[in-house]
Short mmCIF file of C-alpha atoms and ligand atoms in Angstrom, two decimals:
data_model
loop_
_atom_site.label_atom_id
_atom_site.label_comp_id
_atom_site.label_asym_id
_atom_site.label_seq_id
_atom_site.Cartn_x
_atom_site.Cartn_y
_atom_site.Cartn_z
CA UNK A 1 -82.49 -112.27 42.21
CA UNK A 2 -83.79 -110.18 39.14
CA UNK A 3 -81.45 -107.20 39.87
CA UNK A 4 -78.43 -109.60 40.50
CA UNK A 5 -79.11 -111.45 36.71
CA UNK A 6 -79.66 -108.12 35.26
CA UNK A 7 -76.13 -107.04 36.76
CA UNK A 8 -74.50 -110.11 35.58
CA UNK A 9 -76.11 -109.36 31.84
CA UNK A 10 -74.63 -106.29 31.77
CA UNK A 11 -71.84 -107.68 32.91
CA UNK A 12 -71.29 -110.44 30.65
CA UNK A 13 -72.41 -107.85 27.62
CA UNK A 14 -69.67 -105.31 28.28
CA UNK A 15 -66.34 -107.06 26.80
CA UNK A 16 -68.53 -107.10 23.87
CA UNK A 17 -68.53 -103.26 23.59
CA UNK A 18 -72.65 -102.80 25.34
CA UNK A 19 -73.03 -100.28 28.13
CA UNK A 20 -76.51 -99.62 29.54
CA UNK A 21 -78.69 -96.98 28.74
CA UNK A 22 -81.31 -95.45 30.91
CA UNK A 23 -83.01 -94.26 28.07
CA UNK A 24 -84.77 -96.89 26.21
CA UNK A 25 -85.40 -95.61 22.47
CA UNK A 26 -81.35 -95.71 22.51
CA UNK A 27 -80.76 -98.99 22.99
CA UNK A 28 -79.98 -100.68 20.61
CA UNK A 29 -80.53 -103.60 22.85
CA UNK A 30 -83.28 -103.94 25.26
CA UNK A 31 -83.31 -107.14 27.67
CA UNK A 32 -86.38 -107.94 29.40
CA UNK A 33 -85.88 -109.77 32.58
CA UNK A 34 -89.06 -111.29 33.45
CA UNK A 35 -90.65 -112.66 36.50
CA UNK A 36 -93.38 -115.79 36.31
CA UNK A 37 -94.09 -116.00 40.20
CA UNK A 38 -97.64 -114.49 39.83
CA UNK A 39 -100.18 -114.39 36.78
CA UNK A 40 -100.19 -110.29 36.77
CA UNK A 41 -96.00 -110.30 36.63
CA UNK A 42 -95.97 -112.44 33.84
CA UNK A 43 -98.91 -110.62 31.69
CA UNK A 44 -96.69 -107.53 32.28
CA UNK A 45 -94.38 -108.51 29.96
CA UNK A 46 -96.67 -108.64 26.99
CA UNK A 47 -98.05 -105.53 27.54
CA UNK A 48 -94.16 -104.22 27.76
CA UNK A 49 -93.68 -105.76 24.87
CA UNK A 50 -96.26 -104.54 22.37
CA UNK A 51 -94.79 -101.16 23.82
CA UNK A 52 -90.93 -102.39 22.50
CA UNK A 53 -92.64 -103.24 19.04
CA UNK A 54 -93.53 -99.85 18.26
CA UNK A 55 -90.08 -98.56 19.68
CA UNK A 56 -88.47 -101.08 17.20
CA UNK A 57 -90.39 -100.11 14.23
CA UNK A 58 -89.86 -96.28 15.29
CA UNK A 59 -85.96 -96.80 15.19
CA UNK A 60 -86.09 -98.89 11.99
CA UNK A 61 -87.16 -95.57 10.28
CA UNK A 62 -84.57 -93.66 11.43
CA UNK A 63 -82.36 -96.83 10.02
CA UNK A 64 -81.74 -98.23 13.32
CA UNK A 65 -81.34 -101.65 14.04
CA UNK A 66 -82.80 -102.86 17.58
CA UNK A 67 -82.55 -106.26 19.27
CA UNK A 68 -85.35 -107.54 21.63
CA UNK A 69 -84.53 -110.24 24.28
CA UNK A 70 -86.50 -111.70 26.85
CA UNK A 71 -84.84 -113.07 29.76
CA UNK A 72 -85.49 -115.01 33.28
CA UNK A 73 -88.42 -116.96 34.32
CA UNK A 74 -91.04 -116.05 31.97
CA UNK A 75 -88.87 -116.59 28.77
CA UNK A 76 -88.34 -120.37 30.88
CA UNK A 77 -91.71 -121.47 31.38
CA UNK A 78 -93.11 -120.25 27.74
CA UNK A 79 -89.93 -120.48 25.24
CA UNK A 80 -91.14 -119.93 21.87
CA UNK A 81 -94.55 -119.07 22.64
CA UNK A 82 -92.99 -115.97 23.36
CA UNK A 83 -92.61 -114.91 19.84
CA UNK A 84 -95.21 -116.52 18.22
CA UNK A 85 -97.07 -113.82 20.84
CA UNK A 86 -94.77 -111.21 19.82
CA UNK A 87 -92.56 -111.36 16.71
CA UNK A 88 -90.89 -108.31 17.62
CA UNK A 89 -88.54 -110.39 19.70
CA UNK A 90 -85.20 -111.54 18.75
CA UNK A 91 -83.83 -113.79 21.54
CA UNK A 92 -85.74 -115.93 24.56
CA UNK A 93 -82.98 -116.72 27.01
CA UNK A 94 -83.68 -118.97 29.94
CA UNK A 95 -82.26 -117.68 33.41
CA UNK A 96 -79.71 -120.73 33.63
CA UNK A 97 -78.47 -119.55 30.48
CA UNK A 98 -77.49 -115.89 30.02
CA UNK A 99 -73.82 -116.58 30.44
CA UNK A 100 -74.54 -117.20 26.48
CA UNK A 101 -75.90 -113.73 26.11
CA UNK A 102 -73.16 -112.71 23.67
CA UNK A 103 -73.13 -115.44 21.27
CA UNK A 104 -77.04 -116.42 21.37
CA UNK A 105 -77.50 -112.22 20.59
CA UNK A 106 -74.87 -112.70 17.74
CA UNK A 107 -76.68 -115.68 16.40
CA UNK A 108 -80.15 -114.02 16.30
CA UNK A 109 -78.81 -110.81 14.61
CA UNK A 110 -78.22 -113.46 11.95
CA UNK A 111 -81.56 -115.38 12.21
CA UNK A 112 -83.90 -113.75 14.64
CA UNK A 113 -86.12 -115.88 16.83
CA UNK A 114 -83.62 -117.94 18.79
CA UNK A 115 -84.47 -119.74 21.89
CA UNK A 116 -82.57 -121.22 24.70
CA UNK A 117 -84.18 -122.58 27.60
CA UNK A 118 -82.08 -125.47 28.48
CA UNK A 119 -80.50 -126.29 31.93
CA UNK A 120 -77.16 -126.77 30.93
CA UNK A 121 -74.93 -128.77 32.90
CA UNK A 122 -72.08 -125.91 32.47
CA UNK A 123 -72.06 -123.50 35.85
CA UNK A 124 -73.09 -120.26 34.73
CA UNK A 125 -71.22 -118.48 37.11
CA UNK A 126 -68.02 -119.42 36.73
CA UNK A 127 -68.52 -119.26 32.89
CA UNK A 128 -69.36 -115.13 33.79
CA UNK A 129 -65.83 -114.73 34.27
CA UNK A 130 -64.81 -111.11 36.88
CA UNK A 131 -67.07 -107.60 35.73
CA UNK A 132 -63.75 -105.10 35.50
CA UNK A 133 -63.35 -102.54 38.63
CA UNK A 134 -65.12 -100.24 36.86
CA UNK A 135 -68.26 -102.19 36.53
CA UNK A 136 -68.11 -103.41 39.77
CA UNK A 137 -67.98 -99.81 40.98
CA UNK A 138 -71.30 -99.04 40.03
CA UNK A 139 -72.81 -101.72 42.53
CA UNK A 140 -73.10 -98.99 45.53
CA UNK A 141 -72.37 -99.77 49.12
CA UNK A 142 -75.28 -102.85 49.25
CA UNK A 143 -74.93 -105.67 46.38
CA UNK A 144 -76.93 -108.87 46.51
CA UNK A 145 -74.87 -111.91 44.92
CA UNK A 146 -76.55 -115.10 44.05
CA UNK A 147 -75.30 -118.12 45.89
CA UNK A 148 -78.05 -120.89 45.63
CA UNK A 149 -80.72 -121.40 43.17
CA UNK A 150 -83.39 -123.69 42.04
CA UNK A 151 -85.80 -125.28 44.31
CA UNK A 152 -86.23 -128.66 45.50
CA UNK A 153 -88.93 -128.25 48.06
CA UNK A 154 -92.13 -128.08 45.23
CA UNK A 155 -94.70 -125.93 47.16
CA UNK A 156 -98.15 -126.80 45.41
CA UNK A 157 -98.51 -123.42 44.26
CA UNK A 158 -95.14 -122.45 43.35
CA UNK A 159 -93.19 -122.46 39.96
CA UNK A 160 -90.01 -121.83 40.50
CA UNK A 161 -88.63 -125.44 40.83
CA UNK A 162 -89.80 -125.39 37.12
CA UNK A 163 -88.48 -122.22 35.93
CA UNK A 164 -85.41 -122.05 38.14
CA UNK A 165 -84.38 -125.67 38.19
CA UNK A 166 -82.82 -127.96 40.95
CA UNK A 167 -81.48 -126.60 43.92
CA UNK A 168 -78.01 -125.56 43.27
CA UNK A 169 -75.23 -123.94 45.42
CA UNK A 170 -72.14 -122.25 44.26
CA UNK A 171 -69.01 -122.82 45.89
CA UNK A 172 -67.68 -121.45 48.68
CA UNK A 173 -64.44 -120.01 46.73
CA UNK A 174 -66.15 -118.56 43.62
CA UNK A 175 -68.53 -116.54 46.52
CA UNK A 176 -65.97 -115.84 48.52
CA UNK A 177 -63.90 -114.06 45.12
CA UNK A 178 -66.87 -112.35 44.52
CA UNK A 179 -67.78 -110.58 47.83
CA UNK A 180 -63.91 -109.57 47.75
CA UNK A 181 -63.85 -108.22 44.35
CA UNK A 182 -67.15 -106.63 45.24
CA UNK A 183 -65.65 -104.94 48.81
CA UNK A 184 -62.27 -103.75 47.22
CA UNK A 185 -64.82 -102.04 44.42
CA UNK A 186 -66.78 -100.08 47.50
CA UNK A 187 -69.21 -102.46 48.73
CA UNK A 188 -69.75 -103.09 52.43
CA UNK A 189 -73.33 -104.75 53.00
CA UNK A 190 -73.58 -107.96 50.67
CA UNK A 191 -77.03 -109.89 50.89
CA UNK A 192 -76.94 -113.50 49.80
CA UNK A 193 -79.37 -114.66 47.65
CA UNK A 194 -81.20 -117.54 46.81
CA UNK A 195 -84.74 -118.83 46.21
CA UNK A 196 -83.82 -120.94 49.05
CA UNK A 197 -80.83 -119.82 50.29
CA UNK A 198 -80.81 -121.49 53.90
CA UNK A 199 -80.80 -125.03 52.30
CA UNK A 200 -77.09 -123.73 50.89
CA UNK A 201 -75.07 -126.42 50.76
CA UNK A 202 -72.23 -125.70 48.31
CA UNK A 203 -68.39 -127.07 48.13
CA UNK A 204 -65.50 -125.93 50.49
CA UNK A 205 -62.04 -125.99 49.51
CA UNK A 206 -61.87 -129.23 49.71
CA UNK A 207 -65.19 -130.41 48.10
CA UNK A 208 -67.41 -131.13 50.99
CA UNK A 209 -70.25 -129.52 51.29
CA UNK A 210 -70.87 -126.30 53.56
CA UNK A 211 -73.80 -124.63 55.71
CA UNK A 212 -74.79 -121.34 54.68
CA UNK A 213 -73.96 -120.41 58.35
CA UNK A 214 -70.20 -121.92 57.97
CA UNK A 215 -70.50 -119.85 54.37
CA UNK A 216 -71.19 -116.48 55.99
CA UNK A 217 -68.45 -117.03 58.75
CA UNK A 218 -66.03 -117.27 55.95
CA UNK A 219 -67.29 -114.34 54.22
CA UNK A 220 -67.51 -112.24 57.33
CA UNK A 221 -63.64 -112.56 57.57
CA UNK A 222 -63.28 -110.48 54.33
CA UNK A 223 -61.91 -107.24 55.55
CA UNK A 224 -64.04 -104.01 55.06
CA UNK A 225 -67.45 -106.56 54.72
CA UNK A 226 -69.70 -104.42 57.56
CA UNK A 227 -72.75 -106.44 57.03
CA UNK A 228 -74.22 -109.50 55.75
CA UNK A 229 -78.09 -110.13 54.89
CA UNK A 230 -79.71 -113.95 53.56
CA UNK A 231 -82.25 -113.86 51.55
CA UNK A 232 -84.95 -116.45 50.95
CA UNK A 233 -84.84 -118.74 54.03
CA UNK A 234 -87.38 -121.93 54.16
CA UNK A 235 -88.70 -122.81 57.90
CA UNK A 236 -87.79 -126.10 57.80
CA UNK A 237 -83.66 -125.20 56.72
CA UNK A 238 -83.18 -123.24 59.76
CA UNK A 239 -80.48 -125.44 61.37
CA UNK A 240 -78.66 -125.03 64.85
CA UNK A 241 -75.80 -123.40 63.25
CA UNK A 242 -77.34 -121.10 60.88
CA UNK A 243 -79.43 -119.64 64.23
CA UNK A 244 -75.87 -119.87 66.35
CA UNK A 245 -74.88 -117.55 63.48
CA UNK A 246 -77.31 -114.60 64.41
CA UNK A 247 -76.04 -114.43 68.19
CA UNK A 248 -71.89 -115.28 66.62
CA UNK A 249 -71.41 -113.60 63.49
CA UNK A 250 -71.09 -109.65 64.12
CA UNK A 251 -71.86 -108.55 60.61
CA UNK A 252 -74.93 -110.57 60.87
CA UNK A 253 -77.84 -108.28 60.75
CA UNK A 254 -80.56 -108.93 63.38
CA UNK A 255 -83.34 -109.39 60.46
CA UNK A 256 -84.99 -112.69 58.80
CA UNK A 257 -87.01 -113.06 55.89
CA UNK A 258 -88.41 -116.32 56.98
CA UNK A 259 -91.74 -116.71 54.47
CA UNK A 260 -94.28 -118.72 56.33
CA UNK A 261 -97.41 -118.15 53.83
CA UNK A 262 -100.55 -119.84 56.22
CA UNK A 263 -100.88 -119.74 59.73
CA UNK A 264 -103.46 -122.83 59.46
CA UNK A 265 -101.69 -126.32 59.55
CA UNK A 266 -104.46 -127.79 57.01
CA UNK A 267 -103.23 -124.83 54.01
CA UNK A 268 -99.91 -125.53 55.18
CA UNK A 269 -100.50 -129.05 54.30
CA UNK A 270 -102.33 -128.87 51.14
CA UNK A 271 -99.61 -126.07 50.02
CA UNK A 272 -96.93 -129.15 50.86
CA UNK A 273 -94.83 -126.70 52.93
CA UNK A 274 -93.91 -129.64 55.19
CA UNK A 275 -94.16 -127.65 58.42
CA UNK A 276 -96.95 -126.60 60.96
CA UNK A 277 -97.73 -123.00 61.80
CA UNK A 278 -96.26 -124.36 65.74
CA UNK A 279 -92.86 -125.52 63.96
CA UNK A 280 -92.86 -121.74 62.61
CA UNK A 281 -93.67 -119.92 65.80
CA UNK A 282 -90.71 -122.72 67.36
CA UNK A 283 -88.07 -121.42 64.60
CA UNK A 284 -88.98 -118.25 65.69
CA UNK A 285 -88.63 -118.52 69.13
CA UNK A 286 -85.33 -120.24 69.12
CA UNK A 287 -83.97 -117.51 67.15
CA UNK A 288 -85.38 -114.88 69.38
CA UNK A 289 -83.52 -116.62 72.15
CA UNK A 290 -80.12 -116.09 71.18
CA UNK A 291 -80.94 -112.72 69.11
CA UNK A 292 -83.60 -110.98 71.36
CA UNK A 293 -83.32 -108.15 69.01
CA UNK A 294 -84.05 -109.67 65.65
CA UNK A 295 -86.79 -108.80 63.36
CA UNK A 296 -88.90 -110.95 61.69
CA UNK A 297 -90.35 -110.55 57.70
CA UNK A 298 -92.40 -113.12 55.64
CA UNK A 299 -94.40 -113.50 52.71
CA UNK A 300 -98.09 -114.74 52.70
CA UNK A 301 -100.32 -116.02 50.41
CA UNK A 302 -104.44 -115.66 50.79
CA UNK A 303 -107.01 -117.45 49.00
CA UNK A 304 -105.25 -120.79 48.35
CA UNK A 305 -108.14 -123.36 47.22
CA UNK A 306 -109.53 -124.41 49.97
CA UNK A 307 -108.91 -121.76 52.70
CA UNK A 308 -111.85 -121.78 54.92
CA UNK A 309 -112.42 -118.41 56.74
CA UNK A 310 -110.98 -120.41 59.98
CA UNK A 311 -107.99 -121.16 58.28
CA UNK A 312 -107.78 -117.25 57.29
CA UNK A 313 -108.41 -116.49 61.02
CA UNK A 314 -105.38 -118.66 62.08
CA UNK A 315 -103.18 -117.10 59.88
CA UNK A 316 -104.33 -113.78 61.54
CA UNK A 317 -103.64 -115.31 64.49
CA UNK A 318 -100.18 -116.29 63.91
CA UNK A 319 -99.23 -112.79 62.79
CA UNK A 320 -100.51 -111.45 66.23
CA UNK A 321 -97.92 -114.38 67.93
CA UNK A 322 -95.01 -113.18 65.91
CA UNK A 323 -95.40 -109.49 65.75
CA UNK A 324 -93.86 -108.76 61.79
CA UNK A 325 -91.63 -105.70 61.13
CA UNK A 326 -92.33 -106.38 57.63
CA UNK A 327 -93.87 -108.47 54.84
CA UNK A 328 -95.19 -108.96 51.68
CA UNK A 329 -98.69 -110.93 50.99
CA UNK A 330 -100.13 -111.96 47.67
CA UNK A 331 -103.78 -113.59 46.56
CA UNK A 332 -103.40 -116.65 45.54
CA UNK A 333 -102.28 -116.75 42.17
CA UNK A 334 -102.81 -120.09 39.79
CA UNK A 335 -99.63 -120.86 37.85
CA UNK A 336 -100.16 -123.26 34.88
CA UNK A 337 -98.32 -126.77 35.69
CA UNK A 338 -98.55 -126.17 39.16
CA UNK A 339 -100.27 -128.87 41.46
CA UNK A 340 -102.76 -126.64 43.10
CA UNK A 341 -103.77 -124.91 39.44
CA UNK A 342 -105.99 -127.44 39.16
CA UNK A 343 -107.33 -128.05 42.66
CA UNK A 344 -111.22 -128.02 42.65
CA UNK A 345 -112.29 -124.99 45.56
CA UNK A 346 -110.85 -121.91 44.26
CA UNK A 347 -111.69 -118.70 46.58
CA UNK A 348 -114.00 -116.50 45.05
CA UNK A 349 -111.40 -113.29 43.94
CA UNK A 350 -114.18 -110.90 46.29
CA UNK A 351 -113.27 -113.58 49.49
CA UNK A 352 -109.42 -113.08 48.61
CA UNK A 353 -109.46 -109.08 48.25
CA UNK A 354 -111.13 -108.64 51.56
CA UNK A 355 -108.44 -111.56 53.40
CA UNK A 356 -105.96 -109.46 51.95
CA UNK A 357 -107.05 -106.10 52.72
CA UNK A 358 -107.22 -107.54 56.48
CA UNK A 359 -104.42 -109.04 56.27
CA UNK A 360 -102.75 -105.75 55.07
CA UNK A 361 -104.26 -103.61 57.72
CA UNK A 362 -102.53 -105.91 60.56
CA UNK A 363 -98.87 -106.02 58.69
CA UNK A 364 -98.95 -102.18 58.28
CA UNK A 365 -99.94 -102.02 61.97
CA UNK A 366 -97.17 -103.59 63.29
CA UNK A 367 -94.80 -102.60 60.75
CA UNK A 368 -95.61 -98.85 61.90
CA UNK A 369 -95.23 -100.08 65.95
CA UNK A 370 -91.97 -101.49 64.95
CA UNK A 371 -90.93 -98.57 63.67
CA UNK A 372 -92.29 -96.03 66.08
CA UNK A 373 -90.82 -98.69 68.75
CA UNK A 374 -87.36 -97.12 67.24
CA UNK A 375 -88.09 -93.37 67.88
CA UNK A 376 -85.86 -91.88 70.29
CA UNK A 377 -83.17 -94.44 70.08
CA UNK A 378 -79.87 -94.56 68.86
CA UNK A 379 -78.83 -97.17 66.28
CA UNK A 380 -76.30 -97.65 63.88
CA UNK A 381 -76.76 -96.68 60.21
CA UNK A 382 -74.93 -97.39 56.76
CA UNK A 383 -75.32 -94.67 54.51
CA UNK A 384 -75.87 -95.96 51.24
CA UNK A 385 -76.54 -92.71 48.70
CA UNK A 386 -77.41 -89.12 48.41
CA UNK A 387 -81.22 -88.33 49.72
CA UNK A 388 -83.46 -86.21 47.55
CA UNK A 389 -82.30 -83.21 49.56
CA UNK A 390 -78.58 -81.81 49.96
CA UNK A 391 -76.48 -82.65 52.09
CA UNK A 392 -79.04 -85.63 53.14
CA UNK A 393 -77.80 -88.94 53.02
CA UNK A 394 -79.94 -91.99 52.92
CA UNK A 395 -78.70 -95.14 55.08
CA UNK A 396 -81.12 -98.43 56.71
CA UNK A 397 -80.79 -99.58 60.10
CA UNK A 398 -79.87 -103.10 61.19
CA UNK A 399 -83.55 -103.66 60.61
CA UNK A 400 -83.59 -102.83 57.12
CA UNK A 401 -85.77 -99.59 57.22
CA UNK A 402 -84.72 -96.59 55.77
CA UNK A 403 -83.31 -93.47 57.18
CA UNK A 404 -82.68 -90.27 56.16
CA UNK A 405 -80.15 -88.04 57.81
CA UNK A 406 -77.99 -84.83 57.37
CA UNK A 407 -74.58 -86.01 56.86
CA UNK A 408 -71.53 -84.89 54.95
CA UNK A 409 -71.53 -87.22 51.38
CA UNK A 410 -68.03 -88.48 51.84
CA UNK A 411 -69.75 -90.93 54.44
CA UNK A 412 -71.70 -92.32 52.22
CA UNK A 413 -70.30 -96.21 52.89
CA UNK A 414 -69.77 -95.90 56.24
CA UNK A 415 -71.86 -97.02 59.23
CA UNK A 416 -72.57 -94.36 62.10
CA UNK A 417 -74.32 -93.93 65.41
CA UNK A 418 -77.90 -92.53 64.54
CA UNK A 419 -80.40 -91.46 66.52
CA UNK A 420 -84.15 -91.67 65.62
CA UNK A 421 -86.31 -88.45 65.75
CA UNK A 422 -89.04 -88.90 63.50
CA UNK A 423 -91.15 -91.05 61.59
CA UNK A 424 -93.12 -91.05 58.17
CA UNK A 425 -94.74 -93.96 56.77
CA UNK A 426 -91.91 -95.28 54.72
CA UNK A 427 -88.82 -94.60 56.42
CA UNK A 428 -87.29 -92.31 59.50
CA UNK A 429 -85.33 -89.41 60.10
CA UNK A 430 -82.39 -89.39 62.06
CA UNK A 431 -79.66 -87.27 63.80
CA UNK A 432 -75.81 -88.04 63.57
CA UNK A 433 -74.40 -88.62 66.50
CA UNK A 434 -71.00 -89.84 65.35
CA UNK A 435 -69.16 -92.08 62.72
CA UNK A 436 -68.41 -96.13 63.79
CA UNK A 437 -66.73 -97.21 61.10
CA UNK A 438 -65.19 -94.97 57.93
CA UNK A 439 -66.09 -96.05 54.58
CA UNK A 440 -62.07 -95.47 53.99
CA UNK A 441 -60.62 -99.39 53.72
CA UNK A 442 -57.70 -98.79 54.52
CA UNK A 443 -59.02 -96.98 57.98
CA UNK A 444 -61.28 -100.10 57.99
CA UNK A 445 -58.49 -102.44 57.71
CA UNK A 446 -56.79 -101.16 60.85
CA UNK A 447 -59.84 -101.46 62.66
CA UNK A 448 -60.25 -105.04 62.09
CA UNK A 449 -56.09 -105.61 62.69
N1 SAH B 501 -88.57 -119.68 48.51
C1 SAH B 501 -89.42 -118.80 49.17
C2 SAH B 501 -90.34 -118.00 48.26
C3 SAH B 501 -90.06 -117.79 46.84
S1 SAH B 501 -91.39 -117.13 45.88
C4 SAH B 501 -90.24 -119.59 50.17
O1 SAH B 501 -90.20 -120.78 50.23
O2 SAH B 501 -91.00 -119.01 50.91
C5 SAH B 501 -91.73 -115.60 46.71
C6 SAH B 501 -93.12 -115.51 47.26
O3 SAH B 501 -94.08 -115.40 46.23
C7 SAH B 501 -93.57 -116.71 48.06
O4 SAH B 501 -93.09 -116.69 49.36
C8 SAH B 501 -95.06 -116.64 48.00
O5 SAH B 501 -95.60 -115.90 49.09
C9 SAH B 501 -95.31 -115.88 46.70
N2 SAH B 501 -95.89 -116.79 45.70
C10 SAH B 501 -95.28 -117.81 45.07
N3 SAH B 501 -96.16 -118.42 44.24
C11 SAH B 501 -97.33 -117.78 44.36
C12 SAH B 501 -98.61 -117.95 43.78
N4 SAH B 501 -98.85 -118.94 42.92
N5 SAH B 501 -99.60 -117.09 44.13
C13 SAH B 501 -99.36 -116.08 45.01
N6 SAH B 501 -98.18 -115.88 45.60
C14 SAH B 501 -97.17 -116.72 45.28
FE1 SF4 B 502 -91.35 -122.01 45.77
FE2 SF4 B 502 -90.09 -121.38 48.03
FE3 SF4 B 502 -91.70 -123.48 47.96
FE4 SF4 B 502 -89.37 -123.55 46.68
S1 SF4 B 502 -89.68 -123.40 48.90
S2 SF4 B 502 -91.32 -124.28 45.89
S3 SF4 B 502 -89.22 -121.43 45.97
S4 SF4 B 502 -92.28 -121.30 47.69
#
């Protein structure tokens, strides 16, 4: 969700006369856009900071002028504290609030040390107004675009119903606009985002609220859309429909982030995830059912006070049910304000770095047998850029993994019939076999017709 705000900064900064820079001592702007999920994420941004100061004071020698923003959940949860930290900075902007960018920058080149971190009742995205063709150009062939945010579902250990708000779901038409604008630029893989995007629940045409599975039949109508992606899903949002959606929707792609964080039902509990590790293992049967072929991701989280070393074992256990092509996995982190900050039986960090490493070991296993499960077989891949090598184009399979393949550049955009010869330990290699779908639109539109 990071790299879809920073987008929409740069977007909203560009009728103002900004372009980005990859090259930070030009700037004469730098946003920071700040994550607060874990301790060492948010102490980043300090350290980044102190770097910025010394960039700032370089450039006022040379008579520059530089602004210093902080942006997204960090500049949420600690506002002002921010610059009484670091006085370098100019501008702490809450993530509900960077539609403002322009005027709250213009405000603190007159009076640096402005702060907004309300939740205003305005709707930031339709206050963004459309990024020109250009702009949206520059996306690629895979854009993510925000349609829920905010979190209702207060997981003991979680911030982000504090930094991100109240569950909130665009509607259907401003999405809809957007993936169209976003195709006609180039795009043809949109993944929807949201910190809970499964509990979607946003306005039709006519007001009444909508599934993210009715949501994702509308947008796969949009002509030249080859595939759609969800990400954050909870276990317990996984309606009928939405699972209907993986065996009915084409551009669906067979692959669910579905976080699940403890395989032990007493964790699950404490962590208020308000399913058991059996409800889990049921979601993810019933999908399996009418999408034998779809791959399963989640997150995890080790060391949460309390785990006993049975309650580790279970989650081990419930990895070795599922069988994960991917995942991420965290120690336990304590985030200030959060209910289980303050819980009594913290895991010694030593306990928590061995759980993990485990933990690790096991994902990485079955990630590589998922992979190597691929070799030799022919699937179909959208080419997304140039590789590091010419005339090698990079592209991911249904199953989000990467492949690299010698291809002609002008497919870059289009999806093709691949087959797998080889493995490394972050991606594959592949052979064309032959083209599916052109990244031309117009040869795209007749295909749908
Ligand atoms: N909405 C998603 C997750 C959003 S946060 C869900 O319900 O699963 C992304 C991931 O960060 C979480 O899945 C969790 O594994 C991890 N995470 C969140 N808070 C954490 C904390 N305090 N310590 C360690 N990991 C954490
Ligand atoms: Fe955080 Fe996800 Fe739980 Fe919401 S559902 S509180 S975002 S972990």
């Amino acid at each position: 969700m990071n790299v879809y705000d920073a987008t929409r900064m740069a977007d909203a900064l560009e009728p103002h006369g900004y372009t980005t820079t990859s090259d930070p001592e030009e700037a004469e702007l730098v946003v920071l856009n700040t994550c607060h999920i874990r301790e060492r994420a948010a102490e980043k941004v300090y350290s980044e900071l102190g770097k910025l100061r010394v960039m700032k004071a370089d450039r006022k020698s040379r008579g520059l002028e530089t602004q210093i923003a902080v942006a997204g959940c960090v500049a949420q949860a600690e506002g002002a504290e921010i610059i009484r930290r670091q006085n370098a900075v100019d501008l702490v902007v809450g993530p509900q609030n960077y539609h403002r960018l322009p005027q709250l920058l213009h405000a603190a080149a007159a009076s640096p040390g402005v702060v907004d971190t309300e939740f205003p009742v305005e709707d930031k995205f339709s206050h963004l107004g459309h990024p020109t063709k250009a702009r949206l150009q520059t996306r690629g062939v895979s854009a993510f675009v925000t349609v829920q945010e905010g979190c209702d579902k207060f997981c003991a250990f979680c911030v982000v119903p504090y930094t991100r708000g109240a569950e909130y779901s665009r509607p259907m038409e401003s999405i809809v606009d957007e993936v169209s604008r976003l195709v006609d630029a180039g795009v043809r893989e949109v993944t929807l985002i949201g910190q809970n995007v499964n509990a979607y629940h946003g306005a039709d045409a006519s007001g009444g609220p909508l599934t993210l599975a009715a949501l994702m039949a509308r947008i796969a109508a949009i002509k030249g859309l080859l595939r759609i992606r969800y990400t954050t899903s909870h276990p317990l949002d996984m309606g009928d429909d939405l699972i209907e959606a993986h065996r009915d929707i084409p551009q669906l792609m067979p692959y669910l982030h579905l976080p699940v964080q403890s395989g032990s039902d007493r964790v699950l509990a404490a962590m208020n995830r308000r399913h058991t590790a059996s409800d889990y293992l049921a979601v993810v049967e019933r999908v399996r059912k009418v999408r034998p072929d779809i791959a399963f991701s989640s997150d995890f989280i080790v060391g949460f006070p309390g785990e006993a070393d049975a309650d580790f074992q279970a989650t081990i256990g419930l990895v070795e049910r599922v069988g994960f092509a991917g995942a991420y996995s965290f120690m336990y982190s304590p985030r200030p304000g959060t209910p289980a900050a303050g819980a009594g039986s913290q895991v010694p960090h030593e306990v928590m770095r061995d759980r993990l490493a485990q933990l690790q070991a096991l994902l990485e296993q079955q990630k590589q047998a998922f992979n190597a499960d691929l070799c030799g077989r022919t699937v179909e891949v959208l080419f997304e850029r140039e590789g590091r090598y010419p005339g090698q184009l990079v592209g991911k399979t249904p199953y989000l993994q990467g492949v690299h393949v010698h291809a002609p550049s002008h497919m870059i955009g289009s999806v093709a019939a691949v087959e797998i010869v080889a493995l490394s330990t972050n991606s594959l290699s592949g052979r064309l076999v032959h083209e599916i779908h052109s990244s031309n639109v117009e040869e795209l539109a007749s295909e749908a017709d």
